[in-house]
XYZ file of C-alpha atoms in Angstrom:
592
model
C 30.554 161.837 117.760
C 30.915 165.413 118.629
C 29.097 166.952 115.790
C 27.094 165.888 112.622
C 26.772 168.039 109.542
C 24.449 166.987 106.734
C 24.749 168.534 103.159
C 24.046 167.476 99.528
C 27.615 168.167 98.168
C 30.620 168.294 100.383
C 33.687 170.032 98.855
C 37.035 169.208 100.411
C 39.603 171.865 99.926
C 39.830 175.608 100.428
C 41.866 176.551 97.261
C 40.680 177.820 93.973
C 39.347 174.381 92.737
C 37.351 173.920 95.877
C 35.790 177.332 95.855
C 34.906 177.180 92.190
C 33.345 173.714 92.642
C 31.299 174.993 95.637
C 30.093 178.093 93.580
C 29.100 175.731 90.679
C 27.337 173.294 92.847
C 25.469 175.856 94.774
C 24.287 177.581 91.564
C 22.425 174.233 90.864
C 20.305 174.871 94.032
C 21.677 172.150 96.259
C 23.112 172.462 99.650
C 26.849 172.814 99.591
C 29.457 172.838 102.415
C 33.126 173.603 101.858
C 35.612 172.283 104.303
C 38.929 174.351 104.341
C 41.844 172.775 106.124
C 43.137 176.266 106.959
C 41.910 179.847 107.051
C 39.378 180.718 104.359
C 40.909 181.808 101.106
C 44.408 181.843 102.630
C 45.373 178.142 102.471
C 46.172 175.634 99.771
C 48.356 176.477 96.658
C 46.320 179.272 95.123
C 47.341 182.118 97.501
C 50.965 181.302 96.744
C 50.584 181.318 92.956
C 52.189 184.026 90.866
C 49.523 183.922 89.253
C 48.858 183.378 85.601
C 45.748 182.426 83.705
C 46.104 181.092 80.242
C 43.612 180.685 77.391
C 43.696 181.005 73.640
C 44.693 184.365 72.530
C 41.790 184.816 70.099
C 39.135 184.378 72.824
C 41.215 186.644 75.149
C 41.240 189.488 72.448
C 37.368 189.307 72.383
C 37.261 190.145 76.165
C 37.091 193.957 76.700
C 40.263 195.568 77.725
C 42.371 192.610 76.963
C 44.815 192.379 74.085
C 45.598 188.630 73.304
C 46.712 187.483 69.976
C 43.817 187.274 67.556
C 45.792 184.931 65.280
C 45.965 182.373 68.153
C 43.300 179.679 68.135
C 41.971 176.739 70.292
C 43.635 174.336 67.838
C 47.087 176.070 68.457
C 46.605 175.710 72.236
C 45.543 172.132 71.802
C 48.792 171.427 69.915
C 50.924 173.311 72.468
C 49.490 171.763 75.544
C 49.839 168.245 74.097
C 53.367 168.637 72.832
C 54.448 170.299 76.016
C 52.848 167.353 77.907
C 54.979 165.043 75.722
C 51.685 163.366 74.339
C 50.657 161.818 77.734
C 47.710 164.181 78.038
C 44.084 163.078 78.291
C 42.986 164.964 75.286
C 39.367 165.113 76.355
C 40.424 167.113 79.388
C 42.670 169.336 77.216
C 39.603 170.171 75.178
C 37.564 171.056 78.319
C 40.421 173.214 79.488
C 40.366 175.222 76.263
C 36.557 175.343 75.991
C 35.859 176.568 79.504
C 38.776 178.967 80.069
C 37.326 182.037 78.338
C 34.161 181.769 80.378
C 36.034 181.347 83.759
C 38.206 184.485 82.919
C 35.121 186.563 82.256
C 33.732 185.427 85.554
C 36.968 186.223 87.373
C 36.891 189.758 86.014
C 33.268 190.219 86.796
C 33.971 189.020 90.345
C 36.612 191.664 90.817
C 40.171 190.447 90.049
C 42.830 192.935 89.198
C 44.990 192.161 86.003
C 48.550 193.275 86.295
C 49.952 192.537 82.941
C 49.156 190.321 79.912
C 50.722 188.720 76.861
C 49.551 186.797 73.767
C 47.480 184.212 75.670
C 47.917 185.017 79.379
C 46.866 187.481 82.079
C 48.818 187.877 85.158
C 47.174 188.663 88.539
C 47.587 187.485 92.186
C 46.699 184.179 93.768
C 45.243 186.194 96.853
C 43.260 188.427 94.509
C 41.738 185.337 92.898
C 40.791 183.761 96.335
C 39.365 187.107 97.512
C 37.014 187.103 94.484
C 36.072 183.390 94.868
C 35.310 183.930 98.620
C 33.055 186.904 97.881
C 31.103 184.962 95.397
C 30.847 181.781 97.482
C 29.332 183.817 100.341
C 27.005 185.586 97.975
C 25.516 182.422 96.623
C 25.164 180.788 100.004
C 27.882 178.211 100.380
C 28.371 177.017 103.924
C 32.042 177.667 104.650
C 33.970 175.817 107.289
C 37.640 176.791 108.207
C 40.308 174.782 110.062
C 38.547 171.562 109.277
C 40.596 168.631 108.082
C 38.999 165.549 106.585
C 40.444 162.238 107.828
C 38.769 159.516 105.615
C 35.791 159.011 103.395
C 32.992 156.597 104.304
C 31.424 154.499 101.625
C 28.358 152.198 101.258
C 27.767 149.788 98.356
C 30.303 151.360 96.075
C 29.271 154.986 96.701
C 30.708 157.627 99.032
C 28.155 158.608 101.677
C 30.119 160.610 104.240
C 33.342 161.466 105.931
C 35.019 161.884 109.187
C 36.441 165.332 109.860
C 38.497 166.860 112.715
C 38.006 170.506 113.808
C 41.638 171.724 114.122
C 40.757 174.339 116.647
C 38.874 172.311 119.137
C 40.070 168.736 118.379
C 36.466 167.576 118.038
C 35.352 165.051 115.465
C 32.783 165.818 112.903
C 30.574 163.324 111.026
C 29.645 164.398 107.506
C 26.682 162.971 105.834
C 26.555 163.802 102.121
C 25.231 162.670 98.736
C 28.420 163.687 96.836
C 32.031 164.776 97.554
C 34.133 166.990 95.414
C 37.816 166.346 96.117
C 39.736 169.571 95.652
C 42.545 169.176 98.059
C 45.456 170.228 95.956
C 48.839 168.572 95.882
C 51.106 166.883 98.435
C 53.978 169.346 98.579
C 54.520 168.616 102.253
C 55.951 165.221 101.478
C 58.971 166.990 100.128
C 61.569 169.398 101.642
C 62.243 171.905 100.216
C 58.766 172.728 98.822
C 57.098 175.804 97.237
C 53.766 174.868 98.615
C 51.738 175.609 101.784
C 52.432 173.331 104.669
C 48.751 172.153 104.679
C 49.139 170.418 101.293
C 49.847 166.947 102.612
C 47.978 164.903 100.045
C 45.045 164.026 102.348
C 42.448 164.028 99.624
C 44.280 161.808 97.199
C 45.095 159.272 99.979
C 41.622 159.211 101.418
C 40.101 158.917 97.885
C 42.454 156.085 97.025
C 41.637 154.257 100.344
C 38.040 154.556 99.557
C 38.321 152.867 96.303
C 39.257 155.459 93.520
C 42.144 154.988 91.333
C 45.338 157.055 91.045
C 47.218 157.808 87.916
C 50.703 158.951 86.799
C 51.898 159.559 90.241
C 55.548 159.416 89.206
C 55.212 162.827 87.468
C 56.242 165.578 89.789
C 57.059 169.045 88.650
C 59.970 170.761 90.371
C 60.075 174.595 90.225
C 63.580 175.948 89.376
C 65.233 178.991 90.832
C 63.567 178.626 94.209
C 65.369 180.274 97.251
C 67.301 177.693 99.224
C 68.761 180.321 101.597
C 68.518 182.202 103.884
C 66.096 180.139 105.909
C 63.476 183.037 105.923
C 63.353 183.000 102.168
C 63.558 179.192 101.655
C 60.823 177.983 99.346
C 59.955 181.299 97.935
C 59.502 181.271 94.104
C 60.302 184.967 93.709
C 63.610 184.317 91.839
C 61.750 182.041 89.604
C 59.065 184.614 88.830
C 61.554 187.374 88.401
C 63.899 185.487 86.109
C 61.043 184.410 83.810
C 59.536 187.961 83.546
C 62.785 189.714 83.281
C 63.929 187.201 80.630
C 67.057 185.538 81.936
C 69.850 186.061 84.442
C 73.015 184.154 85.236
C 73.037 180.633 86.762
C 76.488 179.274 88.036
C 77.570 176.086 89.882
C 79.894 176.014 92.852
C 82.992 176.458 90.502
C 81.478 179.637 88.997
C 80.700 177.958 85.823
C 77.742 178.944 83.745
C 76.564 175.411 83.315
C 73.726 176.078 80.893
C 76.378 176.821 78.228
C 77.068 173.162 77.685
C 73.474 172.487 76.514
C 71.864 173.028 73.024
C 71.479 176.724 72.483
C 67.906 176.467 71.202
C 66.887 174.352 74.241
C 68.488 176.811 76.599
C 66.785 179.809 74.870
C 63.225 178.261 75.201
C 64.154 176.640 78.463
C 64.876 179.996 80.151
C 62.396 182.344 78.590
C 59.218 180.085 78.736
C 57.668 177.884 81.373
C 59.567 175.054 80.044
C 62.086 176.409 82.463
C 60.637 174.211 85.354
C 61.554 170.929 83.676
C 64.622 171.956 81.837
C 66.464 174.133 84.435
C 65.479 171.852 87.334
C 67.013 168.947 85.330
C 70.147 170.925 84.542
C 70.506 172.210 88.141
C 70.193 168.711 89.607
C 73.007 167.349 87.263
C 75.256 169.963 88.639
C 74.377 168.867 92.190
C 74.824 165.204 91.431
C 78.221 165.833 89.895
C 79.317 167.503 93.111
C 79.234 171.052 91.816
C 76.103 172.298 93.746
C 75.809 174.811 96.458
C 75.717 173.936 100.219
C 71.975 173.402 100.289
C 71.811 171.464 97.090
C 71.328 174.033 94.483
C 73.116 176.635 92.353
C 73.523 180.370 92.237
C 71.433 182.983 90.490
C 72.346 186.529 89.682
C 70.875 189.062 87.347
C 73.817 188.722 84.938
C 73.489 191.015 82.014
C 69.764 191.854 82.639
C 69.756 195.724 83.216
C 68.985 196.817 86.708
C 66.243 199.024 85.201
C 64.470 195.907 83.753
C 64.746 194.145 87.222
C 63.203 197.246 88.935
C 60.368 197.387 86.433
C 59.430 193.781 86.981
C 59.887 193.847 90.725
C 57.472 196.793 90.859
C 54.880 194.600 89.384
C 55.578 191.228 91.173
C 56.837 192.509 94.677
C 56.183 196.093 95.398
C 58.668 197.563 97.982
C 60.427 194.091 97.656
C 57.778 192.291 99.625
C 56.636 188.979 98.062
C 53.954 186.855 99.791
C 54.609 188.768 103.100
C 58.361 188.050 102.791
C 60.776 191.024 102.998
C 63.150 190.817 100.208
C 64.614 194.260 100.287
C 68.228 192.678 100.947
C 67.801 190.598 97.910
C 66.867 193.855 95.955
C 70.188 195.382 96.938
C 72.086 192.083 95.974
C 70.500 192.088 92.590
C 71.468 195.754 92.020
C 74.992 194.765 92.957
C 74.812 191.699 90.742
C 75.627 189.474 93.721
C 74.342 185.741 93.474
C 71.835 184.094 95.682
C 71.439 180.413 96.352
C 68.477 178.818 94.477
C 67.530 175.242 93.572
C 64.611 172.966 92.571
C 61.594 172.376 95.038
C 58.485 170.331 94.530
C 55.868 172.599 93.031
C 53.125 170.812 91.126
C 51.864 167.274 90.938
C 50.933 166.050 87.396
C 49.257 162.826 88.541
C 46.205 162.334 90.848
C 42.807 160.760 91.215
C 41.694 159.267 87.937
C 38.666 161.093 86.505
C 36.578 160.938 83.411
C 35.510 164.080 81.418
C 32.640 164.676 83.940
C 35.320 164.576 86.792
C 33.845 161.483 88.152
C 36.302 159.005 89.813
C 35.803 155.242 90.019
C 33.937 155.637 93.304
C 30.285 156.696 92.716
C 29.448 160.172 94.146
C 33.191 161.113 94.394
C 34.447 163.880 91.958
C 37.836 165.568 91.841
C 39.132 168.710 90.325
C 42.361 170.767 90.189
C 45.757 169.527 91.225
C 44.492 166.461 93.036
C 43.028 165.159 89.819
C 44.913 163.291 86.996
C 44.430 166.336 84.609
C 45.131 167.670 81.242
C 48.836 168.282 81.248
C 50.380 164.785 80.784
C 54.021 164.531 81.657
C 54.870 168.207 81.845
C 52.794 171.315 82.663
C 53.585 174.509 80.879
C 50.092 176.083 80.666
C 48.595 177.543 83.831
C 47.301 175.441 86.773
C 45.130 178.498 87.722
C 43.041 177.890 84.696
C 42.997 174.131 85.334
C 41.588 174.528 88.936
C 38.827 176.886 87.805
C 37.635 175.075 84.650
C 37.641 171.703 86.427
C 36.226 173.011 89.609
C 33.291 174.548 87.674
C 32.408 171.424 85.843
C 33.041 169.125 88.875
C 30.831 171.110 91.066
C 28.104 171.258 88.445
C 28.154 167.539 87.836
C 28.319 166.629 91.538
C 25.258 168.775 92.120
C 23.326 167.044 89.389
C 24.265 163.680 90.891
C 23.234 164.809 94.354
C 19.716 165.880 93.123
C 18.796 162.249 92.678
C 20.909 160.670 95.441
C 19.870 159.999 99.012
C 21.463 160.874 102.317
C 22.552 157.788 104.221
C 24.130 157.797 107.756
C 27.663 156.191 107.871
C 27.967 153.083 109.981
C 28.673 153.625 113.688
C 31.488 151.045 113.820
C 33.146 152.456 110.807
C 33.228 155.868 112.267
C 34.417 154.757 115.720
C 37.147 152.691 114.197
C 38.406 155.689 112.259
C 38.179 157.869 115.205
C 40.090 155.380 117.432
C 42.871 155.176 114.798
C 43.212 158.849 114.602
C 43.578 159.253 118.329
C 46.366 156.681 118.793
C 49.233 159.265 118.582
C 47.482 161.203 121.477
C 47.003 158.072 123.563
C 50.424 156.677 123.220
C 52.494 157.700 126.158
C 55.949 157.217 124.547
C 57.080 156.951 120.982
C 58.524 158.719 117.925
C 58.380 162.543 117.361
C 56.058 163.090 114.259
C 57.782 166.238 113.164
C 61.259 164.568 113.210
C 60.094 161.558 111.231
C 58.395 163.824 108.812
C 61.539 165.899 108.059
C 63.532 162.782 107.463
C 60.897 161.448 105.072
C 60.668 164.929 103.370
C 64.501 165.090 102.699
C 64.655 161.576 101.509
C 61.820 162.210 99.045
C 63.593 165.290 97.550
C 66.877 163.292 97.177
C 65.398 160.120 95.763
C 62.200 161.161 93.934
C 63.492 164.562 92.714
C 64.199 165.728 88.982
C 66.734 162.998 88.318
C 66.136 159.372 89.444
C 67.585 155.813 88.869
C 66.552 152.273 89.742
C 69.076 151.858 92.558
C 68.058 154.989 94.426
C 64.277 154.258 93.838
C 64.558 150.697 95.153
C 66.453 151.895 98.217
C 63.865 154.693 98.921
C 61.020 152.095 98.507
C 62.707 149.943 101.170
C 63.113 153.132 103.346
C 59.358 154.085 103.039
C 58.285 150.406 103.803
C 60.409 150.508 107.012
C 58.758 153.901 107.972
C 55.235 152.418 107.318
C 55.917 149.226 109.268
C 58.091 150.415 112.087
C 57.692 154.126 112.667
C 54.095 155.111 111.819
C 52.544 152.772 114.391
C 54.761 154.341 117.091
C 54.188 157.922 116.597
C 53.349 159.745 119.783
C 52.552 163.377 120.464
C 54.289 165.089 123.562
C 51.295 167.335 124.063
C 48.047 165.358 124.654
C 45.930 168.514 124.092
C 43.379 168.101 121.425
C 43.181 171.894 120.703
C 45.109 173.089 117.686
C 47.746 170.359 118.237
C 50.006 170.716 115.190
C 52.073 167.743 116.303
C 48.903 165.587 116.199
C 48.183 166.960 112.593
C 51.644 165.913 111.679
C 51.123 162.368 112.794
C 47.830 162.194 110.985
C 49.309 163.566 107.703
C 52.464 161.461 107.763
C 50.548 158.340 106.892
C 48.896 159.881 103.809
C 52.364 161.219 102.697
C 54.226 157.859 103.036
C 51.336 156.092 101.254
C 51.533 158.488 98.235
C 55.313 158.422 98.161
C 55.318 154.554 98.053
C 52.905 154.730 95.084
C 54.853 157.450 93.306
C 58.172 155.510 93.827
C 56.839 152.269 92.501
C 55.286 154.067 89.524
C 58.558 155.769 88.811
C 60.344 152.305 88.969
C 57.979 150.748 86.539
C 58.222 153.546 83.956
C 61.537 152.552 82.483
C 61.824 155.679 80.188
C 62.352 159.447 80.624
C 59.595 161.818 79.620
C 58.637 165.337 80.777
C 59.421 165.737 84.482
C 60.183 162.026 84.916
C 63.918 161.523 84.132
C 65.551 158.153 84.735
C 69.408 158.434 84.198
C 69.480 154.677 83.829
C 66.658 154.813 81.185
C 67.413 158.024 79.241
C 65.238 157.511 76.214
C 61.666 158.852 75.735
C 60.084 155.567 74.566
C 56.953 156.181 72.557
C 56.535 152.676 71.432
C 56.198 151.184 74.983
C 55.375 154.119 77.360
C 52.749 156.338 75.807
C 50.465 154.829 78.559
C 49.225 156.042 82.038
C 50.207 154.169 85.059
C 46.916 153.504 86.980
C 47.140 152.482 90.602
C 44.387 150.656 92.526
C 44.244 148.924 95.912
C 44.848 145.156 95.887
C 44.607 143.486 99.327
C 47.094 145.119 101.658
C 48.981 146.587 98.851
C 48.359 148.021 95.368
C 48.630 147.081 91.758
C 49.732 149.176 88.820
C 48.281 148.709 85.268
C 48.863 150.589 82.122
C 45.971 152.407 80.448
C 46.049 153.839 76.878
C 46.277 157.613 76.588
C 42.824 159.089 75.837
C 43.125 160.539 72.266
C 40.633 162.751 70.460
C 42.316 164.545 67.617
C 46.112 164.509 67.868
C 47.772 161.327 66.750
C 50.639 159.966 69.053
C 54.157 159.714 67.908
C 56.304 156.558 67.724
C 59.943 155.638 68.175
C 62.511 156.103 70.924
C 64.507 159.394 71.307
C 67.149 160.778 73.830
C 65.446 162.753 76.460
C 66.763 166.148 75.806
C 66.486 165.594 72.071
C 62.819 164.843 72.557
C 62.305 167.830 74.748
C 63.887 170.062 72.055
C 61.600 168.589 69.542
C 58.609 169.217 71.705
C 59.744 172.823 72.289
C 60.045 173.133 68.447
C 56.534 171.874 67.960
C 55.047 174.917 69.518
C 52.705 177.058 67.399
C 53.637 180.472 66.208
C 51.864 182.141 69.130
C 54.371 183.999 71.410
C 54.411 184.505 75.136
C 55.597 182.394 77.972
C 53.308 179.543 77.415
């Protein structure tokens, strides 16, 4: 082994959840090491976020300098998160979200974030601003920070995690981690899809290695697709700028390839809520994909967005806040600014943006595997079948508690050295694409898998396509993954080698999500089956929990965790149930 690192708590992930977990654990007095797959504070999903932080308006109004709606309450937020989640939420985690949010916002303000705008129960800042604040705090409390380190697998002993095998991306050296506890905060698995809104480092490594080590996964069929994402030109592809602008500016015009304003054929109330609140992700993505599947889509599988009857002055006002000088996340959008002024359309569509399922945790953020905790997007969280409230809040409140609980566990656990044979076996498997003299190009296989995932596991699904996709993935796993070979045999910053290592994780998660989507014979939230178009509260108010079983896996139903809000009954057509959930919102205004 090239290098050995010993720590009390190992945090896997360099986004907001990871940094907040590391800070929380370090404040308990234990040694904490954070392994970031990319550059510190500039990888993961957080830097790409808009970014909004949500909490109950009454608590927000009690923070100096913030307005907030004093008539809002934790009870109203509880109602709104659970109805927006179509009642599939873990209600204990919803309560934790609401309870911890005010403290986390006070911390962020104290640590130096800049608030751009706010509404009744939300402040709007930037993802990079949040990461900069967390990085400063992590350094101040003494977290050991490692960048460009990817974790390959966890090592266990007697039902507990005791270490991990890592890879230094810059040097190609292997690293043996010895630890008492691990907090998995590796975010989503956006890279399994194309197009995507996420960073290219979000390949699902944490979920896959946690699952292989013995932790359960849950509700993997629920995948949120962001609407109004740029599909062209290539330099803009994947940017959510049109989504953010359309939401903040309050509308715009969406048309199909025939020039039809296709939202006009839906229920007016659903459209009104579905374009002016964050219900837009599920509703507009669904409506967009219906146009595409009916042959009325754009060349790249989307539709067209223009500002419509939104005044240019309003667009300029919003753009000044979200993309000064028409630069958004380092992308030059000045040409788009001119197109908006001229009311010219751009090609937009749906892209994988958030993963509602993940590692199954309890309200202490412990997984099934002793010593393994999870927080943020890689955990099965509070949002059930549909997320409308902010993921930024989720990552911070869960990170804080997961880090704190992991540190408490580590204070009584012992450091154990992982077995030599286990580490050498993992190392040898990781080196196979480098050793193989001839084989398949990892990047080419990846792109085929990504595009097939978008097509078959997108906003609209059916049995025939899911079964075909399952067969395709099985073939990739059996015939292609064992034959991946890198052209370059260098170990130093070899992106091709990383592609090969990540591809196995992505295929594993896609297979689990596909079978989970096949089993769930209903439509709910962001999971729509055109062959099963009813929301079935009698049979399907359960979580799909996935565990390893021999060489495969088994999926078993688990009742929804309920603390205060009773579950509905009956079967309802999908869009009718969506409208009912929209109408169940409290009287608090805003985008959430």
